Amino acid sequence: MTIEAVINVDLDGPKINRHVYGHFAEHLGRCVYGGFYVGEDSSVPNEGGIRLDVVEALRELDIPNLRWPGGCFADEYHWRDGIGPRPGRPTMVNTHWGGVEENNHFGTHEFMALCELLGAEPYISGNVGSGTVREMSEWVDYLTRDGDSPMARLRKANGREQPWKVRFWGLGNEAWGCGGNMTAVQYAAEALRYGTYCRGNDLYKIAAGANAFDFAWTETLMKQVGHLGCRRVTSTAYHALSVHYYTITGPSWDEKGSATAFDTGEYYRTMVSAARVEELLAGHAAVMDCYDPNRNVGLVLDEWGTWFDVEPGTNPGFLHQQNTLRDALVASVHFDVFHRYADRLVMANIAQTVNVLQAMILTDPDSHAMVLTPTYHVFRMNRGHQDATSLRVDLRGPLPSRPVGDATLTTVSMSASRRDGRLLVSLSNLDADSPADVEIDLRGGTVHELGALILTAAAPGDHNTPRSPSTVAPRPYDGVSVAGGRLRAHLPPHSFVTVSGTL
């Protein structure tokens, strides 16, 4: 069966915010220490302790923003402990992740230096769980205020004369859980209080939103900034709501399954879980539309990705897992959904960038080798969608599907966009065994100078290692063509294909 679709390349959809390709770095395992930060005395090439090969690799993704310092860690982090001369900084115990001691050598100035090296905007999560309004307000001032205020003087004394530009501020994290175990009503009051006193020019404040499908949490927060059926947002204490959603395959949090040793049934259950992100975004967007039909308030999915059992022999609190072609297809499906909800979704942050959960990069603690994961390659192949105009994909018939337990999995996913005179179409075939053929009627423009890349491997469990770093890597693909205004693509089993051309 050939899948037929239509794309009107001259009919603009909503702009895809580049920040949906955002990243997340928590003080967790070897994400910061041993991942991004190796220290100035390391034999690994670094600038101010920041590992340069990691920076170079991430710059290839046009990384738009980086969320820090958590996560759960954010609500026990006190920013003043991470400024000033490093030898004088106090140590702390990371009670959330492995109970390890941290020396606070990676703090505010180091994070801002990392963002400058990456060319990424900082997204800072403040401490609402164990901190104070004053503490977070002063952090905003320390980073962003010019002049001769107390916090500006403190920043200058620590070596930074000019303020930084920090737009994105998270008002806590997972307030329903590790961020304070609050009810929605309790947190809503805290969000208003913290948002009121986090002052500055051009701040974009993000309230800690729901756990997955808790639509009531979203409604509680929306009631504070709008009224049912009203088109005017009545408060600017926060400008967006977050939500967290992880792709889980196993029967429970204690049995999430292996990242690499899985059968076809587990593979399909993973894809069903990943595809539910569309139901998630649709539900939260529908609630928000009731109170904000003009869509002034943004939706931020600032934690997403796969979560499997840790690799054998590693610290359970470090959340270190391998990354396979299966993870790459989870990412490609998410991005197609993100593009379809571009009118409400303003940011998303995969968890996490280095060495933790669905990482872009894995670094070996012994050899210091750096490995680019299959997920990294999806981000790179899709970077042309950043700040592009989304294009609607209209189907002429049903997409192929298969039953998976009580669910039905659609096995082909696609999205498209246009930017700077270029068309980019992303195509995923989730079927583990069968190929798919796609024919797209391109209307409203002519496409030429066609090029394509494919990401696939012998099996969905294939992955990259220091000894085999390119087992799963993109390569040029000749299984696509365009003639008579029709784009044709052959999609092998478990594959991700991007097709680009000049309009």
Coordinates of C-alpha atoms in Angstrom, one line a residue, residues 186-461:
Q186 CA -0.9 25.4 47.0
Y187 CA 1.5 25.7 44.1
A188 CA -0.7 28.1 42.2
A189 CA -0.4 30.6 45.1
E190 CA 3.4 30.1 45.2
A191 CA 3.7 30.6 41.4
L192 CA 1.9 34.0 41.7
R193 CA 4.1 35.0 44.6
Y194 CA 7.4 34.0 43.0
G195 CA 6.4 35.3 39.6
T196 CA 5.5 38.7 41.2
Y197 CA 8.9 39.2 42.7
C198 CA 11.0 37.9 39.8
R199 CA 11.2 41.2 38.1
G200 CA 13.2 42.3 35.1
N201 CA 12.9 43.3 31.5
D202 CA 11.9 40.7 29.0
L203 CA 11.6 37.8 31.4
Y204 CA 9.6 34.8 30.3
K205 CA 8.4 33.0 33.5
I206 CA 7.3 29.3 33.3
A207 CA 5.1 27.9 36.0
A208 CA 5.8 24.3 37.1
G209 CA 3.0 22.4 35.4
A210 CA 1.4 19.0 35.4
N211 CA 2.7 15.5 35.7
A212 CA 1.7 13.9 32.4
F213 CA -2.1 13.7 32.0
D214 CA -3.1 15.8 35.1
F215 CA -5.3 18.2 33.2
A216 CA -6.8 19.5 36.5
W217 CA -3.4 20.9 37.5
T218 CA -3.2 22.9 34.2
E219 CA -6.8 24.2 34.7
T220 CA -5.9 25.4 38.3
L221 CA -3.0 27.4 36.9
M222 CA -4.9 28.8 34.0
K223 CA -7.7 30.0 36.2
Q224 CA -5.2 32.5 37.7
V225 CA -4.2 34.1 34.5
G226 CA -7.5 34.0 32.6
H227 CA -11.2 33.6 32.9
L228 CA -13.4 30.9 31.2
G229 CA -14.2 32.1 27.7
C230 CA -12.3 35.4 28.1
R231 CA -9.8 36.4 25.5
R232 CA -7.7 38.6 27.8
V233 CA -4.9 37.2 30.0
T234 CA -5.3 39.0 33.3
S235 CA -1.9 38.2 35.0
T236 CA 1.7 38.2 33.9
A237 CA 3.1 36.5 37.0
Y238 CA 3.9 33.7 34.6
H239 CA 3.8 33.4 30.8
A240 CA 3.8 29.7 30.3
L241 CA 3.0 26.3 31.9
S242 CA 5.2 23.3 31.8
V243 CA 4.3 19.6 31.6
H244 CA 6.5 16.5 32.0
Y245 CA 6.1 13.3 30.1
Y246 CA 8.4 10.3 29.8
T247 CA 8.2 7.3 27.5
I248 CA 8.0 4.3 29.7
T249 CA 7.8 0.7 28.5
G250 CA 8.0 -1.5 31.5
P251 CA 5.1 -2.4 33.9
S252 CA 6.3 -0.1 36.6
W253 CA 8.9 2.5 37.6
D254 CA 10.9 -0.3 39.3
E255 CA 10.8 -2.4 36.1
K256 CA 11.2 0.0 33.1
G257 CA 12.9 -2.5 30.9
S258 CA 16.4 -2.6 29.3
A259 CA 17.6 0.2 27.0
T260 CA 19.2 -2.3 24.6
A261 CA 17.9 -5.9 25.3
F262 CA 14.3 -5.8 24.2
D263 CA 12.0 -7.8 21.9
T264 CA 9.6 -6.7 19.2
G265 CA 6.7 -6.5 21.6
E266 CA 8.7 -4.2 23.9
Y267 CA 9.7 -2.1 20.9
Y268 CA 6.1 -1.6 19.9
R269 CA 5.0 -0.8 23.4
T270 CA 7.7 1.9 23.5
M271 CA 6.3 3.4 20.3
V272 CA 2.7 3.4 21.7
S273 CA 3.9 5.2 24.8
A274 CA 5.8 7.8 22.7
A275 CA 2.8 8.4 20.4
R276 CA 0.7 9.3 23.4
V277 CA 2.5 12.6 23.6
E278 CA 0.0 13.8 21.0
E279 CA -2.9 13.0 23.4
L280 CA -1.0 14.7 26.1
L281 CA -0.5 18.0 24.2
A282 CA -4.0 17.9 22.8
G283 CA -5.5 17.6 26.3
H284 CA -3.5 20.4 27.9
A285 CA -3.9 22.7 24.9
A286 CA -7.7 22.1 25.1
V287 CA -7.8 23.1 28.7
M288 CA -5.7 26.2 28.0
D289 CA -7.9 27.2 25.1
C290 CA -10.9 27.5 27.4
Y291 CA -9.1 30.2 29.4
D292 CA -6.8 31.6 26.8
P293 CA -8.3 31.2 23.3
N294 CA -5.8 33.7 21.8
R295 CA -3.0 31.4 22.9
N296 CA -1.0 34.0 24.7
V297 CA 0.1 31.5 27.4
G298 CA 2.7 29.1 26.2
L299 CA 2.9 25.3 26.8
V300 CA 6.4 24.0 27.7
L301 CA 7.3 20.3 27.6
D302 CA 10.5 20.8 29.5
E303 CA 11.1 17.1 30.3
W304 CA 10.5 14.4 27.8
G305 CA 12.3 11.3 26.5
T306 CA 12.7 7.6 27.2
W307 CA 13.3 6.2 30.7
F308 CA 14.7 2.7 31.0
D309 CA 16.5 0.7 33.7
V310 CA 20.1 1.9 34.2
E311 CA 22.9 0.1 32.6
P312 CA 24.1 -2.9 34.6
G313 CA 26.9 -2.0 37.1
T314 CA 26.2 1.7 37.2
N315 CA 24.9 3.8 40.1
P316 CA 21.1 3.5 40.1
G317 CA 20.9 7.2 41.0
F318 CA 22.8 8.3 37.9
L319 CA 20.2 7.2 35.4
H320 CA 22.8 6.2 32.8
Q321 CA 21.2 4.3 29.9
Q322 CA 22.3 3.4 26.4
N323 CA 20.6 4.9 23.4
T324 CA 19.5 2.9 20.4
L325 CA 17.7 3.3 17.1
R326 CA 14.5 2.8 19.1
D327 CA 15.3 6.0 21.0
A328 CA 15.9 7.9 17.8
L329 CA 12.4 6.9 16.5
V330 CA 10.9 8.0 19.8
A331 CA 12.4 11.4 19.2
S332 CA 11.3 11.6 15.5
V333 CA 7.7 10.9 16.5
H334 CA 7.8 13.5 19.2
F335 CA 9.1 16.2 16.8
D336 CA 6.3 15.5 14.3
V337 CA 3.8 16.1 17.1
F338 CA 5.6 19.2 18.3
H339 CA 5.3 20.6 14.8
R340 CA 1.6 19.9 14.7
Y341 CA 1.1 21.8 18.0
A342 CA 3.3 24.8 17.0
D343 CA 0.5 27.2 17.8
R344 CA 0.6 26.4 21.5
L345 CA 3.9 24.5 22.2
V346 CA 6.7 27.1 22.7
M347 CA 9.5 25.0 24.1
A348 CA 10.5 21.4 24.8
N349 CA 13.6 20.1 26.5
I350 CA 14.8 16.5 26.1
A351 CA 16.0 14.7 29.2
Q352 CA 19.0 14.9 29.2
T353 CA 21.8 16.2 27.1
V354 CA 24.8 14.2 28.2
N355 CA 25.1 10.7 29.9
V356 CA 21.6 10.7 31.5
L357 CA 18.4 9.1 30.2
Q358 CA 17.8 9.8 26.4
A359 CA 21.1 11.6 25.9
M360 CA 22.6 13.2 22.8
I361 CA 26.1 12.4 23.9
L362 CA 27.7 9.6 26.0
T363 CA 31.2 10.0 27.4
D364 CA 33.3 7.1 28.6
P365 CA 34.6 7.8 32.2
D366 CA 37.8 5.8 31.6
S367 CA 38.9 6.5 28.0
H368 CA 37.1 9.9 27.8
A369 CA 35.8 8.9 24.4
M370 CA 32.7 10.8 23.2
V371 CA 29.9 9.0 21.4
L372 CA 27.1 10.6 19.4
T373 CA 23.9 8.7 20.0
P374 CA 21.1 7.9 17.4
T375 CA 19.0 10.5 19.1
Y376 CA 21.6 13.1 18.4
H377 CA 21.4 12.4 14.7
V378 CA 17.6 13.0 14.7
F379 CA 18.1 16.4 16.2
R380 CA 20.7 17.2 13.6
M381 CA 18.7 15.9 10.7
N382 CA 15.7 17.9 11.9
R383 CA 17.5 21.2 12.6
G384 CA 16.0 22.8 9.5
H385 CA 12.6 22.8 11.2
Q386 CA 13.8 25.3 13.8
D387 CA 11.9 28.6 13.4
A388 CA 10.4 27.3 10.2
T389 CA 6.9 27.7 8.9
S390 CA 5.0 24.5 9.6
L391 CA 3.2 23.0 6.6
R392 CA 0.0 20.9 7.1
V393 CA 0.2 17.3 5.9
D394 CA -3.3 16.2 4.6
L395 CA -3.7 12.4 4.2
R396 CA -5.8 10.9 1.4
G397 CA -6.4 7.7 3.3
P398 CA -5.7 6.0 6.6
L399 CA -2.1 5.5 7.7
P400 CA -0.9 1.9 8.3
S401 CA -1.4 0.7 11.8
R402 CA -1.0 -2.4 13.9
P403 CA -2.6 -3.6 17.2
V404 CA -0.3 -3.4 20.3
G405 CA -2.1 -4.9 23.3
D406 CA -5.2 -2.8 23.8
A407 CA -3.8 0.1 21.7
T408 CA -3.4 0.8 18.0
L409 CA -0.1 2.1 16.8
T410 CA 0.1 4.2 13.6
T411 CA 3.3 3.1 12.1
V412 CA 4.1 6.0 9.7
S413 CA 4.6 9.5 11.0
M414 CA 5.5 12.7 9.0
S415 CA 5.7 16.4 9.2
A416 CA 6.9 19.3 7.0
S417 CA 8.1 22.9 7.1
R418 CA 9.5 25.7 5.0
R419 CA 12.3 28.0 5.8
D420 CA 14.4 30.4 3.7
G421 CA 13.2 28.9 0.5
R422 CA 13.8 25.3 1.5
L423 CA 11.4 22.5 2.1
L424 CA 12.0 19.9 4.8
V425 CA 9.9 16.7 5.1
S426 CA 10.5 14.3 8.0
L427 CA 9.3 10.7 7.6
S428 CA 9.4 7.8 10.1
N429 CA 8.5 4.2 9.6
L430 CA 8.0 2.6 13.0
D431 CA 7.2 -0.9 11.6
A432 CA 9.9 -3.2 12.8
D433 CA 9.7 -5.5 9.8
S434 CA 7.8 -4.0 6.9
P435 CA 8.8 -1.1 4.6
A436 CA 6.4 1.7 3.6
D437 CA 6.0 3.8 0.5
V438 CA 4.9 7.4 0.6
E439 CA 3.7 9.6 -2.2
I440 CA 3.2 13.3 -1.5
D441 CA 1.4 15.7 -3.8
L442 CA 3.4 19.0 -3.5
R443 CA 1.1 21.9 -4.4
G444 CA 1.8 25.6 -4.6
G445 CA 5.4 25.3 -5.6
T446 CA 8.1 23.4 -7.4
V447 CA 10.8 21.5 -5.6
H448 CA 14.2 20.9 -7.1
E449 CA 17.8 20.1 -5.8
L450 CA 16.4 17.3 -3.8
G451 CA 18.5 15.6 -1.2
A452 CA 17.7 13.0 1.5
L453 CA 19.3 11.4 4.5
I454 CA 18.3 8.1 6.2
L455 CA 18.9 6.9 9.8
T456 CA 18.4 3.2 10.3
A457 CA 20.3 0.0 11.3
A458 CA 20.0 -3.8 11.1
A459 CA 17.8 -3.8 14.2
P460 CA 16.0 -1.3 16.4
G461 CA 18.3 -2.2 19.3

